PDB file of C-alpha atoms in Angstrom:
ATOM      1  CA  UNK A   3     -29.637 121.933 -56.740  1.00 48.00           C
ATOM      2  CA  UNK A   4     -26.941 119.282 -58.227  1.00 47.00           C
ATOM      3  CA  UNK A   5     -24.725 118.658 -55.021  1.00 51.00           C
ATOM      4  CA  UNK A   6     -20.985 118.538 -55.428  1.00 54.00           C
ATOM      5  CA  UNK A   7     -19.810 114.623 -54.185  1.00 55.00           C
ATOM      6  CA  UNK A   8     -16.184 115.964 -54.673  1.00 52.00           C
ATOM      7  CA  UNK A   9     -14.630 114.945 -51.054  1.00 55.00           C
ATOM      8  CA  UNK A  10     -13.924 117.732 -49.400  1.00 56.00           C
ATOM      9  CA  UNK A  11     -10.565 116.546 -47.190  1.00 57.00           C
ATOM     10  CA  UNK A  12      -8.773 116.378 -51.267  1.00 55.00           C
ATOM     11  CA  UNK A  13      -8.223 112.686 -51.586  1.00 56.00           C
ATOM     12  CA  UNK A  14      -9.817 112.647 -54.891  1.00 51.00           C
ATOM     13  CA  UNK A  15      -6.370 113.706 -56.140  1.00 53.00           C
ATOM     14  CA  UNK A  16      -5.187 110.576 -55.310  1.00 54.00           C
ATOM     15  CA  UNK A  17      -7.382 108.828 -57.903  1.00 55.00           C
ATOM     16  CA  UNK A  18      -5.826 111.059 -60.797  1.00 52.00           C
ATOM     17  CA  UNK A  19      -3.224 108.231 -60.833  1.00 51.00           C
ATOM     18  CA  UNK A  20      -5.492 105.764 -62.262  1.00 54.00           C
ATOM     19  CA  UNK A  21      -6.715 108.199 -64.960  1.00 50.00           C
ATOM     20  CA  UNK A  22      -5.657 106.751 -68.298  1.00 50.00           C
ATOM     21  CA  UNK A  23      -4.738 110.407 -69.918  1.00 50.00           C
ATOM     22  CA  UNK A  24      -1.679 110.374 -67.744  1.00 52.00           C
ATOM     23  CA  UNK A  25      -0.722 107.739 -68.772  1.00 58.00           C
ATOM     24  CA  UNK A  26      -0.346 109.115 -72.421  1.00 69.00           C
ATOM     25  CA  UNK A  27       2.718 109.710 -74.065  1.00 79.00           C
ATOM     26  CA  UNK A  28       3.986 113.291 -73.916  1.00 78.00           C
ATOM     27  CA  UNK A  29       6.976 113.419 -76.235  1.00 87.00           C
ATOM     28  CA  UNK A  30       7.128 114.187 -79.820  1.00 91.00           C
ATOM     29  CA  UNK A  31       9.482 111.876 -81.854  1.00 92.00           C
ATOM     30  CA  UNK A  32      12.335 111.771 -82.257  1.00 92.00           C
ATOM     31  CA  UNK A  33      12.411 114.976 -80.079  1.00 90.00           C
ATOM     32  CA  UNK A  34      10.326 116.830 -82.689  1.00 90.00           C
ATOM     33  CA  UNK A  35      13.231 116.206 -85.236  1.00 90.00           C
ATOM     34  CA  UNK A  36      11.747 113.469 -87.140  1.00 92.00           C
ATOM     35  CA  UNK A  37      12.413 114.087 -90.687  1.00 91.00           C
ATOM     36  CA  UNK A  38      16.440 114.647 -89.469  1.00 89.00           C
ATOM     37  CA  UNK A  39      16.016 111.268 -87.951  1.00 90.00           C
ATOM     38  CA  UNK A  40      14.668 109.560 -90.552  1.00 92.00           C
ATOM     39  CA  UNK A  41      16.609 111.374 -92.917  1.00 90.00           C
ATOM     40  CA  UNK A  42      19.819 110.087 -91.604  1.00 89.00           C
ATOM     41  CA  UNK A  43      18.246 106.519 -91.492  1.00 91.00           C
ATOM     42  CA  UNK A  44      18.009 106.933 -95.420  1.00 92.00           C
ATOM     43  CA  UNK A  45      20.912 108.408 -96.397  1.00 90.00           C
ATOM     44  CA  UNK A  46      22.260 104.965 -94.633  1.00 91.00           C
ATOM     45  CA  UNK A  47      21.244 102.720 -96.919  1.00 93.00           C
ATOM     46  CA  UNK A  48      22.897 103.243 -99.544  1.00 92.00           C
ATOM     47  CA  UNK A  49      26.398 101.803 -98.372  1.00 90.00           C
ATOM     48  CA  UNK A  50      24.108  98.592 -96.861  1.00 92.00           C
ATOM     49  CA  UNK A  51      22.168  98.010-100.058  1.00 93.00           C
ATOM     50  CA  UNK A  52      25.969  98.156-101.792  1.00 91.00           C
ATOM     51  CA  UNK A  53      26.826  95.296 -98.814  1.00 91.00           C
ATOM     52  CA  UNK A  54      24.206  93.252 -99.690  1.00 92.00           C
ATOM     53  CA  UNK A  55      24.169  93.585-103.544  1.00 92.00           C
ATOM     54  CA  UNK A  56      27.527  91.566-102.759  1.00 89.00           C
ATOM     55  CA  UNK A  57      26.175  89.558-100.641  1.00 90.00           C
ATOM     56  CA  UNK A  58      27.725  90.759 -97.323  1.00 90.00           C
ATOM     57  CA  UNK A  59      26.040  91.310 -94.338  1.00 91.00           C
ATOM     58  CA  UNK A  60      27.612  94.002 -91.970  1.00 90.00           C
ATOM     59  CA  UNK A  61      26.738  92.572 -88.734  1.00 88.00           C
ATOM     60  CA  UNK A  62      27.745  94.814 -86.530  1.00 90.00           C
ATOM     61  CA  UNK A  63      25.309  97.924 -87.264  1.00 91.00           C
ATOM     62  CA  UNK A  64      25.098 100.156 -84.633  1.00 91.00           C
ATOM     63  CA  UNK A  65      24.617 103.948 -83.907  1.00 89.00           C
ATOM     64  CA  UNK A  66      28.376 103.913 -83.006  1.00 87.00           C
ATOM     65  CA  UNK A  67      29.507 102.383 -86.157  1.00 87.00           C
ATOM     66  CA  UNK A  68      27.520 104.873 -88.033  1.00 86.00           C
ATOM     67  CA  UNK A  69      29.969 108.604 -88.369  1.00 86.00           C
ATOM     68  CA  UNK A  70      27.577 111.554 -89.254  1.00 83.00           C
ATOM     69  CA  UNK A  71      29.618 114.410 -90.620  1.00 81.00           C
ATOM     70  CA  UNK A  72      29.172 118.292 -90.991  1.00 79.00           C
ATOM     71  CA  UNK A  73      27.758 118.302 -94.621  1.00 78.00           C
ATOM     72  CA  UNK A  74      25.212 115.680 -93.305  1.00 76.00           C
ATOM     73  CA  UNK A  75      27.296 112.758 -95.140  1.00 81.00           C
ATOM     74  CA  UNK A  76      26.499 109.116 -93.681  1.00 84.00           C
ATOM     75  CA  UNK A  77      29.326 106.856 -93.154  1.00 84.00           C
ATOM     76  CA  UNK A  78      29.017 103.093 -92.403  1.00 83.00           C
ATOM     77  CA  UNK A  79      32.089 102.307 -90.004  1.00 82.00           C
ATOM     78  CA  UNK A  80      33.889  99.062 -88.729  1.00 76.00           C
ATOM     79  CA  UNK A  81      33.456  95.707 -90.529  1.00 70.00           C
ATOM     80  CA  UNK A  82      35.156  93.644 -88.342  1.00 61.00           C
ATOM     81  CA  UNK A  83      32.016  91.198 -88.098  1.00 67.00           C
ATOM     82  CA  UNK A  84      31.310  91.586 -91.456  1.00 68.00           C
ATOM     83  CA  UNK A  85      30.474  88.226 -93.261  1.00 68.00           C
ATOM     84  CA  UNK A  86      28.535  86.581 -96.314  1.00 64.00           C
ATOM     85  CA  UNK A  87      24.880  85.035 -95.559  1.00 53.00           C
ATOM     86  CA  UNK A  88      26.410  81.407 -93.878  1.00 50.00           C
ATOM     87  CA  UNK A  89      25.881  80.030 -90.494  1.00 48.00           C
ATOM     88  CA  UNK A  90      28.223  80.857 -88.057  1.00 48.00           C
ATOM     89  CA  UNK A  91      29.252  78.824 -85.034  1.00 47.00           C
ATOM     90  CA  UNK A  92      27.325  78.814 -81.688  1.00 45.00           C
ATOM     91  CA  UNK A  93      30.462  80.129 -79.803  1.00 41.00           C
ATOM     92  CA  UNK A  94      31.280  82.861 -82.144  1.00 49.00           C
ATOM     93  CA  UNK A  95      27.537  84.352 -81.408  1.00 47.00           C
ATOM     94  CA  UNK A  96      29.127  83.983 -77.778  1.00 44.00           C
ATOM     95  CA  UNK A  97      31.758  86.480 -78.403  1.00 46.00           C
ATOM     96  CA  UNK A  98      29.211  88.835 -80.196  1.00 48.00           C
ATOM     97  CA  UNK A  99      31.018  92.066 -78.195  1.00 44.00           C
ATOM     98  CA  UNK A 100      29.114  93.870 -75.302  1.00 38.00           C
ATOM     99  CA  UNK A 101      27.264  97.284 -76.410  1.00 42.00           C
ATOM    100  CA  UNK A 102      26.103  95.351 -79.699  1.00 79.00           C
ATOM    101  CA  UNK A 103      24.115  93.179 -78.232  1.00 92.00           C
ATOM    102  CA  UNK A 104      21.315  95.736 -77.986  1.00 94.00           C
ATOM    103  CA  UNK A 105      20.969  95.774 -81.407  1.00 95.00           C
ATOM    104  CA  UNK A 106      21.990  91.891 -82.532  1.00 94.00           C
ATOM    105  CA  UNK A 107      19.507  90.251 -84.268  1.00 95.00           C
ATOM    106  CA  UNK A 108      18.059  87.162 -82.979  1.00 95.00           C
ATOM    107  CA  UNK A 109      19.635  84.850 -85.613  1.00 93.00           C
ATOM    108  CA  UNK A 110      22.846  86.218 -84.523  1.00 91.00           C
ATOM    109  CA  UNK A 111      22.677  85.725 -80.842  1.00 92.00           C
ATOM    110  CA  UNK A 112      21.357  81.940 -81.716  1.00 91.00           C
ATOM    111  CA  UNK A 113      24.649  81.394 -84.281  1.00 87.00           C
ATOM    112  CA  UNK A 114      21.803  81.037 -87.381  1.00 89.00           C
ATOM    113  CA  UNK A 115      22.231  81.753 -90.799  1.00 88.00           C
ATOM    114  CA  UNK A 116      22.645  85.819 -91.668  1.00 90.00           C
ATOM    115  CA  UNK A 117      21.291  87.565 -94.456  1.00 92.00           C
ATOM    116  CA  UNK A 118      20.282  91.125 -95.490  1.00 93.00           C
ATOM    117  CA  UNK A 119      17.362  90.759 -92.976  1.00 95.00           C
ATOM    118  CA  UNK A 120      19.733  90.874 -90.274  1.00 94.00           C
ATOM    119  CA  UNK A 121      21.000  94.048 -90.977  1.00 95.00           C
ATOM    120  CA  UNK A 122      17.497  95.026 -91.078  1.00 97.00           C
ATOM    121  CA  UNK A 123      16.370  94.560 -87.888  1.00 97.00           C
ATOM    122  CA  UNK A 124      19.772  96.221 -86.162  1.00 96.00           C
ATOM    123  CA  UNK A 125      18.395  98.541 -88.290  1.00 96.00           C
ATOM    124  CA  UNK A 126      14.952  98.626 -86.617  1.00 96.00           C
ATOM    125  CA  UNK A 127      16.432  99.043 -83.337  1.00 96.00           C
ATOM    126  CA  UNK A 128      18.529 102.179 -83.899  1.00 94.00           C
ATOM    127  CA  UNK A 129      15.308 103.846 -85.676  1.00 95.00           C
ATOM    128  CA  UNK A 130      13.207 102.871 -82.604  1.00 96.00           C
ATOM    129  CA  UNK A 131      15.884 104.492 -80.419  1.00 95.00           C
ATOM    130  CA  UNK A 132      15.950 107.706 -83.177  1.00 93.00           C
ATOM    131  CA  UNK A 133      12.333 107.784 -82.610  1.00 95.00           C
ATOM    132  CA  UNK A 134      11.363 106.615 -79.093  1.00 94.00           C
ATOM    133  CA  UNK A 135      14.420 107.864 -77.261  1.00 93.00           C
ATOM    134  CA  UNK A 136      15.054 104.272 -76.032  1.00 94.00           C
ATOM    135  CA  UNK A 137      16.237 101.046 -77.090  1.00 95.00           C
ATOM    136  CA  UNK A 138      13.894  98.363 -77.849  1.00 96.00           C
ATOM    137  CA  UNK A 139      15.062  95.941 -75.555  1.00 96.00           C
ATOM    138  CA  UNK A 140      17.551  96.704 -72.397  1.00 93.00           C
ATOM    139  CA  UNK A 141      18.278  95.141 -69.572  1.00 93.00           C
ATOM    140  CA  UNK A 142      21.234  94.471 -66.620  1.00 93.00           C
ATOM    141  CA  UNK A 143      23.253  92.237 -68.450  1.00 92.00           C
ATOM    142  CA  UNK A 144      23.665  90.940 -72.372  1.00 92.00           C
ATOM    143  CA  UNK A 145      22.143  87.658 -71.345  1.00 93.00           C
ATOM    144  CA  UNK A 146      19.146  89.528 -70.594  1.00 95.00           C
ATOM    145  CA  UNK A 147      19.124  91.800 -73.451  1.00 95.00           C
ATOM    146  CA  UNK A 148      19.489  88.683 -75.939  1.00 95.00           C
ATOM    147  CA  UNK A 149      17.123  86.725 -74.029  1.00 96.00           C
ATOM    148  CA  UNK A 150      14.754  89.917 -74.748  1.00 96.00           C
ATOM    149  CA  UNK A 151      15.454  90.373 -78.636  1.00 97.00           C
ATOM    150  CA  UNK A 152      14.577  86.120 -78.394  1.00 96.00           C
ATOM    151  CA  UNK A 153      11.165  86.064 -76.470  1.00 95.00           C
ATOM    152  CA  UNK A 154       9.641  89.654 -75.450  1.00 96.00           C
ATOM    153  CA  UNK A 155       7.850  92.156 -78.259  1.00 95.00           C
ATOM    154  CA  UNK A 156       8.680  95.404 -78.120  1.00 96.00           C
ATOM    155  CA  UNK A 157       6.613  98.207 -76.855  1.00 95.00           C
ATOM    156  CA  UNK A 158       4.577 100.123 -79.608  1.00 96.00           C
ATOM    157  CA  UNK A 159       6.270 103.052 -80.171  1.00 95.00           C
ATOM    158  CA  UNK A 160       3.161 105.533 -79.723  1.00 94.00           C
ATOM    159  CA  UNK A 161       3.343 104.160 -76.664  1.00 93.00           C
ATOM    160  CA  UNK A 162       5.914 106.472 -75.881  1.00 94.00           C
ATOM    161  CA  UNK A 163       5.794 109.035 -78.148  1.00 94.00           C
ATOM    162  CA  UNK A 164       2.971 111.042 -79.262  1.00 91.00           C
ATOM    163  CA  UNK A 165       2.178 111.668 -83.093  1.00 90.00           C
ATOM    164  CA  UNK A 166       3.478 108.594 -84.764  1.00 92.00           C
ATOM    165  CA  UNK A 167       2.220 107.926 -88.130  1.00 93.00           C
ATOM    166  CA  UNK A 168       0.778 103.976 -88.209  1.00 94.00           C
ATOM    167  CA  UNK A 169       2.366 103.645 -91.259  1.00 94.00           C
ATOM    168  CA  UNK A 170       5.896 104.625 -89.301  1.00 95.00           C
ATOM    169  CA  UNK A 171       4.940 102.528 -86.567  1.00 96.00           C
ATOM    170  CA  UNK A 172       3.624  99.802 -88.322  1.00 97.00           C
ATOM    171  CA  UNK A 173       7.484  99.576 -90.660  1.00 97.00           C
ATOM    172  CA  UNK A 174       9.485  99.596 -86.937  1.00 97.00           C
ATOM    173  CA  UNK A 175       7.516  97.006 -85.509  1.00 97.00           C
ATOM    174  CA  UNK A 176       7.996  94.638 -88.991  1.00 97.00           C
ATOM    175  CA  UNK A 177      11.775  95.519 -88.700  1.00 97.00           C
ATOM    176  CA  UNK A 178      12.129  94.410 -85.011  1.00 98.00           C
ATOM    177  CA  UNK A 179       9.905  90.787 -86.483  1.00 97.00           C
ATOM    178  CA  UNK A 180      11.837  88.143 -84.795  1.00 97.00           C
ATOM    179  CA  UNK A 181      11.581  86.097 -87.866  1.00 96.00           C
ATOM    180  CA  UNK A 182      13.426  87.041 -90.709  1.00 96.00           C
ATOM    181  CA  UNK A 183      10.701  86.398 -93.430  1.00 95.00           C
ATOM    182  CA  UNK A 184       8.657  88.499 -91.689  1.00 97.00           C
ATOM    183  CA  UNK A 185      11.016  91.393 -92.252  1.00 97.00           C
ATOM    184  CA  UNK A 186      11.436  94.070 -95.275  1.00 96.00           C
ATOM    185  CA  UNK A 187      12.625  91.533 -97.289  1.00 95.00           C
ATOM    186  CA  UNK A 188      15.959  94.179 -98.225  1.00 95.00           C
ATOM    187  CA  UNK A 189      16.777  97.470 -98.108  1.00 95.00           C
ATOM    188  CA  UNK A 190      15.064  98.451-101.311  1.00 95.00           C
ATOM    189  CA  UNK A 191      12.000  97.708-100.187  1.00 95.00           C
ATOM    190  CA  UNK A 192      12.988  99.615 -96.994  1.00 95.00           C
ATOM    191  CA  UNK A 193      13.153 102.129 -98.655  1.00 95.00           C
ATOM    192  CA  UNK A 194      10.562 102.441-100.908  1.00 95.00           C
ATOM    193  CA  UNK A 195       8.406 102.296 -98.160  1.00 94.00           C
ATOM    194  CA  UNK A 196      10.572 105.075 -95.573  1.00 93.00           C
ATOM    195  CA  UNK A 197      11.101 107.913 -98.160  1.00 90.00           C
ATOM    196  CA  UNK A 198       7.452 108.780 -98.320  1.00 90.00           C
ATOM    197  CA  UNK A 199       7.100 109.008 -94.478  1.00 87.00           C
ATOM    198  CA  UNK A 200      10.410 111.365 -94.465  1.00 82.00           C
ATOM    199  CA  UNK A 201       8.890 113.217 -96.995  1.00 74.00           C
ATOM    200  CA  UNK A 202       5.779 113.866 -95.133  1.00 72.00           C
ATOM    201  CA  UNK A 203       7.511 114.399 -91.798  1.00 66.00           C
ATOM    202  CA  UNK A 204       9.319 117.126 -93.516  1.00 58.00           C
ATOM    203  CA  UNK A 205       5.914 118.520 -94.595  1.00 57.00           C
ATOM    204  CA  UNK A 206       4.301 118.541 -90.820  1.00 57.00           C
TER     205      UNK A 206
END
C-alpha cells in the first residue's frame, strides 16, 4: 500500500505559503458593485467631453471634485486648475496641491503640454481605485507618488480583484499609459468602448 510522506510533526503547513492559489485575489470589484461603479464613471463624461469640446482641460479631476447626489446625478466640481491644452511652467507643476497628486498625470507633474488625454488618465486612476479598492500609485510623500505615475507600471488589476473582464482591464491599463498617444485618444472614444462593459456588468 501507497504510504502517506505527509510529515507527521505538521510542518507541511508551513509550505502552504508558497502555494500560488493563496496568492489569488479574493475580492470582487469594485466590491461586487461594478456596474454602479462604472456607471458613475459614465454618467461623468458628459460635463468632460463638454470641457474638451472647448478645448479646456479640467486638471484637477479627482474623486473629491466629483459630487454624487441622491437621484444618482454626476457633478464635476472645482476648476480652479482648469486651463486650455498649453504648456505650463515647471514651478506651477510644483504647486500642483497635495491629495491630487495621486491622480496627476505625468505631463502635469513634468509642467508638459495638457490636453484631453490628461483628463483621461486622472480618469484611469479613480476607475482603478472604483475597481481595485486602491490607488494606482501611493506612496509616503508626493515626490514619491509623482516619481511613481513617472517610472513604475501599475499592478494589473486582476491582480487584486477577482472576475475582471480583459476587455475592462485591458481599457484601465491604456488609461494609466504614461504617454499620452497611447491613451483613449478622448472621451468619446472612452466611451464607446466603457458602455458595453457597464452594460454587461449589469447583466452578470
Amino acid at each position: 500500500p501507497r504510504q502517506d510522506s505527509t510529515p507527521a510533526d505538521g510542518s507541511w503547513l508551513f509550505s502552504l505559503k508558497d502555494d500560488p492559489a493563496l496568492s489569488l485575489p479574493t475580492r470582487k470589484p469594485a466590491a461586487g458593485r461594478l456596474w454602479d461603479a462604472l456607471a458613475v464613471l459614465l454618467r461623468l463624461c458628459p460635463a468632460l467631453s463638454y470641457l474638451h469640446a472647448r478645448g479646456v482641460v479640467h486638471g484637477d479631476l479627482k474623486p473629491a471634485n466629483v459630487l454624487l447626489g441622491t437621484d444618482g446625478r454626476v457633478t464635476l466640481l472645482d476648476f480652479g486648475l482648469a486651463q486650455g491644452p498649453r504648456r505650463h511652467g515647471a514651478a506651477e507643476a510644483a504647486n500642483v496641491r497635495m491629495g491630487t497628486m495621486e491622480y496627476a498625470a505625468p505631463e502635469l507633474i513634468c509642467g508638459e503640454r495638457l490636453d484631453q488625454t490628461t483628463d483621461i488618465y486622472s480618469l484611469g486612476c479613480m476607475l482603478y481605485e472604483l475597481v481595485t479598492g486602491r490607488i494606482p500609485f501611493d506612496g509616503t510623500s508626493p515626490l514619491e507618488i509623482a516619481q511613481k505615475h513617472l517610472e513604475a507600471d501599475a499592478l494589473a488589476p486582476s491582480e487584486l480583484v477577482f472576475g475582471l473582464s480583459w476587455q475592462l482591464e485591458e481599457l484601465m491599463m491604456e488609461m494609466l499609459a504614461k504617454e499620452p498617444s497611447r491613451r483613449p485618444r478622448s472621451v468619446r472614444e472612452l466611451v464607446r468602448r466603457l458602455a458595453p462593459l457597464v452594460l454587461r456588468s449589469e447583466q452578470q
